[in-house]
């Protein structure tokens, strides 16, 4: 990763704004390899140098990647004046610039990638890339083979174009409740809910299970998260290329 300025390292690691961290340096609150830092512009080798701020070691991560099982009731945003956000759930985050890759509705649960890697995010979200997203849904009435065909053909959800072909798999169809899996390759606003609305159904529960090669870890309960493993990240980057 090489060298970066001390003030950038501290600010990126969440110790305050650039001017706040400069003050910390001036007040001799920051050491580099056990010696008081020389100045805010001091170059730090992030692989070699040991930086401490207020007696605590400072770890530098250029990029962070977390898999979150988003719980209902939390918004897919960085900050929000009313609601808790998905980024705020990542307590061990080191970077201040994390964001969710795409959005799940406030009442939707499931897989959300949280990172500060904008290039990867753009690749995964670019409309032309058609990255698969699979959801588990419960809806308020029967789902039929006719619906499977309609989803496969594309539905009019009030947009200029019909939805792209989607794969609907019926796990259970009941008079009052059906359980299905749906794979779509777009990410239009409220897309899954609007697709079911187009066939006269209402989504009662929605959970995202996968996005591209990334699959929600079944060990994660709603609200829990973990770092992506190296193979998960590699696969995701390969697919997003
Ligand atoms: N489609 C929806 O309707 N809501 C989501 O949260 C995700 C996809």
Short mmCIF file of C-alpha atoms and ligand atoms in Angstrom, two decimals:
data_model
loop_
_atom_site.label_atom_id
_atom_site.label_comp_id
_atom_site.label_asym_id
_atom_site.label_seq_id
_atom_site.Cartn_x
_atom_site.Cartn_y
_atom_site.Cartn_z
CA UNK A 1 0.00 0.00 0.00
CA UNK A 2 3.00 2.28 0.51
CA UNK A 3 3.19 5.64 2.19
CA UNK A 4 0.54 8.12 3.18
CA UNK A 5 0.51 11.33 5.21
CA UNK A 6 -0.02 10.97 8.94
CA UNK A 7 -3.02 13.35 8.99
CA UNK A 8 -4.75 11.40 6.22
CA UNK A 9 -4.09 8.12 7.98
CA UNK A 10 -5.56 9.39 11.25
CA UNK A 11 -8.55 11.06 9.61
CA UNK A 12 -9.33 7.96 7.50
CA UNK A 13 -9.05 5.82 10.62
CA UNK A 14 -11.75 7.92 12.28
CA UNK A 15 -9.77 10.11 14.69
CA UNK A 16 -11.42 13.31 13.48
CA UNK A 17 -11.24 15.79 10.65
CA UNK A 18 -7.91 16.71 9.14
CA UNK A 19 -7.70 19.82 11.35
CA UNK A 20 -8.70 17.89 14.48
CA UNK A 21 -6.04 15.27 13.90
CA UNK A 22 -3.44 17.96 13.24
CA UNK A 23 -4.20 19.31 16.70
CA UNK A 24 -3.65 15.85 18.16
CA UNK A 25 -0.27 15.74 16.46
CA UNK A 26 0.58 19.22 17.76
CA UNK A 27 -0.41 18.19 21.27
CA UNK A 28 1.98 15.24 21.07
CA UNK A 29 -0.87 12.73 21.28
CA UNK A 30 0.47 10.80 18.32
CA UNK A 31 3.59 8.65 18.18
CA UNK A 32 5.29 6.94 15.26
CA UNK A 33 7.44 3.95 16.21
CA UNK A 34 7.38 5.13 19.82
CA UNK A 35 8.58 8.69 19.06
CA UNK A 36 6.31 11.75 19.05
CA UNK A 37 5.19 12.40 15.46
CA UNK A 38 7.22 15.06 13.69
CA UNK A 39 4.26 16.70 12.04
CA UNK A 40 0.95 16.12 10.31
CA UNK A 41 2.65 15.77 6.92
CA UNK A 42 4.99 13.04 8.12
CA UNK A 43 4.94 10.16 5.65
CA UNK A 44 3.91 6.83 7.15
CA UNK A 45 4.71 3.46 5.69
CA UNK A 46 1.46 1.67 6.53
CA UNK A 47 3.08 -1.76 6.35
CA UNK A 48 6.06 -0.93 8.54
CA UNK A 49 5.42 2.00 10.86
CA UNK A 50 3.62 1.63 14.19
CA UNK A 51 1.38 4.59 14.86
CA UNK A 52 -0.35 5.22 18.16
CA UNK A 53 -2.91 7.90 18.92
CA UNK A 54 -3.75 8.72 22.53
CA UNK A 55 -1.95 5.54 23.53
CA UNK A 56 -3.93 3.27 21.19
CA UNK A 57 -2.54 1.59 18.08
CA UNK A 58 -3.90 2.98 14.83
CA UNK A 59 -4.72 0.40 12.16
CA UNK A 60 -5.00 1.46 8.58
CA UNK A 61 -7.29 -0.28 6.16
CA UNK A 62 -7.42 1.13 2.66
CA UNK A 63 -10.59 -0.78 1.87
CA UNK A 64 -13.06 -2.55 4.07
CA UNK A 65 -15.67 -5.07 2.96
CA UNK A 66 -18.44 -6.30 5.25
CA UNK A 67 -21.33 -8.65 4.65
CA UNK A 68 -24.33 -7.52 6.71
CA UNK A 69 -27.55 -9.36 7.34
CA UNK A 70 -29.67 -6.23 7.33
CA UNK A 71 -32.46 -6.33 9.88
CA UNK A 72 -35.84 -4.74 9.21
CA UNK A 73 -36.22 -1.22 10.59
CA UNK A 74 -32.79 0.03 9.56
CA UNK A 75 -32.25 2.25 6.52
CA UNK A 76 -29.78 1.63 3.69
CA UNK A 77 -27.93 4.90 4.09
CA UNK A 78 -24.75 6.29 5.66
CA UNK A 79 -26.45 8.76 7.98
CA UNK A 80 -30.08 9.52 8.73
CA UNK A 81 -31.63 12.04 11.07
CA UNK A 82 -34.39 9.65 12.22
CA UNK A 83 -33.44 6.05 11.74
CA UNK A 84 -30.46 3.88 12.46
CA UNK A 85 -28.44 3.18 9.32
CA UNK A 86 -26.78 0.04 8.02
CA UNK A 87 -23.35 1.68 8.26
CA UNK A 88 -23.90 2.47 11.94
CA UNK A 89 -24.42 -1.24 12.57
CA UNK A 90 -20.79 -1.95 11.57
CA UNK A 91 -19.30 -1.21 14.96
CA UNK A 92 -15.78 -2.37 14.16
CA UNK A 93 -15.51 -0.16 11.07
CA UNK A 94 -12.25 1.73 10.78
CA UNK A 95 -12.97 3.85 7.74
CA UNK A 96 -15.32 6.81 7.82
CA UNK A 97 -16.24 6.48 4.15
CA UNK A 98 -18.17 3.21 4.20
CA UNK A 99 -21.46 2.98 2.32
CA UNK A 100 -23.96 0.27 1.36
CA UNK A 101 -23.73 -1.15 -2.15
CA UNK A 102 -27.27 -0.58 -3.34
CA UNK A 103 -30.38 -0.26 -1.25
CA UNK A 104 -32.77 -2.53 0.51
CA UNK A 105 -36.07 -1.07 1.71
CA UNK A 106 -36.38 -0.29 5.40
CA UNK A 107 -38.57 -3.38 5.93
CA UNK A 108 -36.37 -5.70 3.79
CA UNK A 109 -33.84 -8.01 5.42
CA UNK A 110 -30.79 -9.79 4.15
CA UNK A 111 -27.56 -9.44 2.28
CA UNK A 112 -25.99 -6.04 1.99
CA UNK A 113 -22.37 -5.36 1.11
CA UNK A 114 -20.88 -2.44 3.02
CA UNK A 115 -17.59 -1.06 1.73
CA UNK A 116 -15.67 2.04 0.72
CA UNK A 117 -14.60 0.51 -2.60
CA UNK A 118 -16.45 2.73 -5.06
CA UNK A 119 -15.07 0.99 -8.13
CA UNK A 120 -16.38 -2.40 -7.06
CA UNK A 121 -19.72 -0.86 -6.05
CA UNK A 122 -20.13 0.84 -9.42
CA UNK A 123 -19.39 -2.37 -11.23
CA UNK A 124 -21.88 -4.35 -9.19
CA UNK A 125 -24.59 -1.73 -9.57
CA UNK A 126 -24.08 -0.66 -13.18
CA UNK A 127 -27.40 -1.25 -15.00
CA UNK A 128 -25.67 -2.85 -17.99
CA UNK A 129 -23.99 -5.53 -15.91
CA UNK A 130 -27.14 -7.39 -14.89
CA UNK A 131 -25.75 -8.83 -11.69
CA UNK A 132 -28.14 -11.50 -10.33
CA UNK A 133 -29.91 -10.74 -7.06
CA UNK A 134 -31.88 -13.52 -5.40
CA UNK A 135 -34.61 -12.87 -2.85
CA UNK A 136 -36.80 -15.01 -0.66
CA UNK A 137 -40.30 -13.56 -0.44
CA UNK A 138 -43.59 -14.30 1.24
CA UNK A 139 -46.66 -12.92 -0.49
CA UNK A 140 -50.32 -12.64 0.41
CA UNK A 141 -51.95 -15.25 -1.82
CA UNK A 142 -51.38 -18.01 -4.35
CA UNK A 143 -48.52 -17.86 -6.84
CA UNK A 144 -49.05 -19.89 -9.99
CA UNK A 145 -47.14 -21.30 -12.95
CA UNK A 146 -48.74 -18.48 -14.93
CA UNK A 147 -46.92 -16.03 -12.64
CA UNK A 148 -43.67 -17.92 -13.25
CA UNK A 149 -44.21 -17.38 -16.99
CA UNK A 150 -45.14 -13.73 -16.59
CA UNK A 151 -42.04 -13.04 -14.47
CA UNK A 152 -39.92 -14.84 -17.08
CA UNK A 153 -41.41 -12.78 -19.88
CA UNK A 154 -41.06 -9.43 -18.12
CA UNK A 155 -43.67 -7.33 -16.35
CA UNK A 156 -45.05 -3.85 -16.78
CA UNK A 157 -44.29 -2.12 -13.47
CA UNK A 158 -44.97 1.37 -14.77
CA UNK A 159 -41.51 2.00 -16.20
CA UNK A 160 -40.69 2.81 -19.79
CA UNK A 161 -39.59 -0.77 -20.39
CA UNK A 162 -40.79 -4.08 -19.03
CA UNK A 163 -38.67 -5.77 -16.40
CA UNK A 164 -35.96 -8.09 -17.68
CA UNK A 165 -36.68 -11.82 -17.47
CA UNK A 166 -36.74 -12.96 -13.85
CA UNK A 167 -36.69 -16.46 -12.40
CA UNK A 168 -39.50 -17.20 -10.00
CA UNK A 169 -39.39 -20.47 -8.06
CA UNK A 170 -42.40 -21.46 -5.99
CA UNK A 171 -41.59 -23.15 -2.71
CA UNK A 172 -45.15 -23.17 -1.44
CA UNK A 173 -48.33 -21.66 -2.81
CA UNK A 174 -51.24 -21.11 -0.45
CA UNK A 175 -54.56 -19.30 -0.43
CA UNK A 176 -53.31 -16.71 2.08
CA UNK A 177 -49.55 -17.07 1.95
CA UNK A 178 -46.99 -18.21 -0.59
CA UNK A 179 -43.25 -18.66 -0.29
CA UNK A 180 -41.05 -18.05 -3.32
CA UNK A 181 -37.55 -17.33 -4.52
CA UNK A 182 -37.02 -14.68 -7.14
CA UNK A 183 -33.88 -13.84 -9.08
CA UNK A 184 -33.73 -10.50 -10.87
CA UNK A 185 -30.91 -8.84 -12.75
CA UNK A 186 -31.91 -5.20 -12.27
CA UNK A 187 -32.28 -2.96 -9.26
CA UNK A 188 -35.24 -0.68 -9.86
CA UNK A 189 -36.83 1.10 -6.92
CA UNK A 190 -39.02 -1.37 -4.94
CA UNK A 191 -38.61 -3.74 -7.85
CA UNK A 192 -39.64 -7.00 -6.22
CA UNK A 193 -42.66 -5.45 -4.53
CA UNK A 194 -43.74 -3.79 -7.77
CA UNK A 195 -43.35 -7.02 -9.74
CA UNK A 196 -45.66 -8.86 -7.36
CA UNK A 197 -48.03 -5.92 -7.38
CA UNK A 198 -48.20 -6.29 -11.18
CA UNK A 199 -49.61 -9.81 -10.70
CA UNK A 200 -51.96 -8.76 -7.91
CA UNK A 201 -49.93 -9.87 -4.90
CA UNK A 202 -48.50 -7.98 -1.96
CA UNK A 203 -45.08 -8.79 -0.51
CA UNK A 204 -45.34 -9.46 3.22
CA UNK A 205 -41.72 -10.40 3.87
CA UNK A 206 -38.62 -9.89 1.76
CA UNK A 207 -35.06 -11.00 2.29
CA UNK A 208 -32.10 -10.82 -0.09
CA UNK A 209 -30.06 -14.01 -0.18
CA UNK A 210 -27.40 -13.28 -2.78
CA UNK A 211 -25.89 -10.65 -5.01
CA UNK A 212 -23.72 -11.92 -7.83
CA UNK A 213 -21.32 -14.47 -6.43
CA UNK A 214 -21.85 -13.28 -2.86
CA UNK A 215 -24.24 -15.35 -0.73
CA UNK A 216 -25.58 -14.39 2.67
CA UNK A 217 -23.81 -16.38 5.38
CA UNK A 218 -26.58 -18.41 7.10
CA UNK A 219 -24.73 -18.01 10.41
CA UNK A 220 -25.43 -14.27 10.43
CA UNK A 221 -28.58 -13.35 12.32
CA UNK A 222 -30.39 -10.13 11.36
CA UNK A 223 -28.16 -7.24 12.48
CA UNK A 224 -24.98 -9.34 12.45
CA UNK A 225 -22.11 -8.83 10.04
CA UNK A 226 -18.67 -10.11 9.24
CA UNK A 227 -15.77 -9.22 6.99
CA UNK A 228 -15.77 -10.81 3.55
CA UNK A 229 -13.35 -13.67 3.24
CA UNK A 230 -10.53 -13.37 0.69
CA UNK A 231 -12.13 -15.90 -1.70
CA UNK A 232 -15.49 -14.08 -1.49
CA UNK A 233 -13.82 -10.80 -2.32
CA UNK A 234 -11.78 -12.27 -5.13
CA UNK A 235 -14.85 -13.83 -6.73
CA UNK A 236 -16.82 -10.64 -6.42
CA UNK A 237 -14.06 -8.57 -7.98
CA UNK A 238 -13.67 -11.09 -10.77
CA UNK A 239 -17.36 -10.92 -11.55
CA UNK A 240 -17.43 -7.14 -11.34
CA UNK A 241 -14.57 -6.76 -13.81
N1 LIG B 1 -37.10 -5.00 -4.20
C1 LIG B 1 -37.91 -4.41 -3.31
O1 LIG B 1 -39.08 -4.20 -3.58
N2 LIG B 1 -37.39 -4.03 -2.13
C2 LIG B 1 -36.11 -4.26 -1.78
O2 LIG B 1 -35.71 -3.92 -0.67
C3 LIG B 1 -35.28 -4.90 -2.70
C4 LIG B 1 -35.79 -5.25 -3.92
#
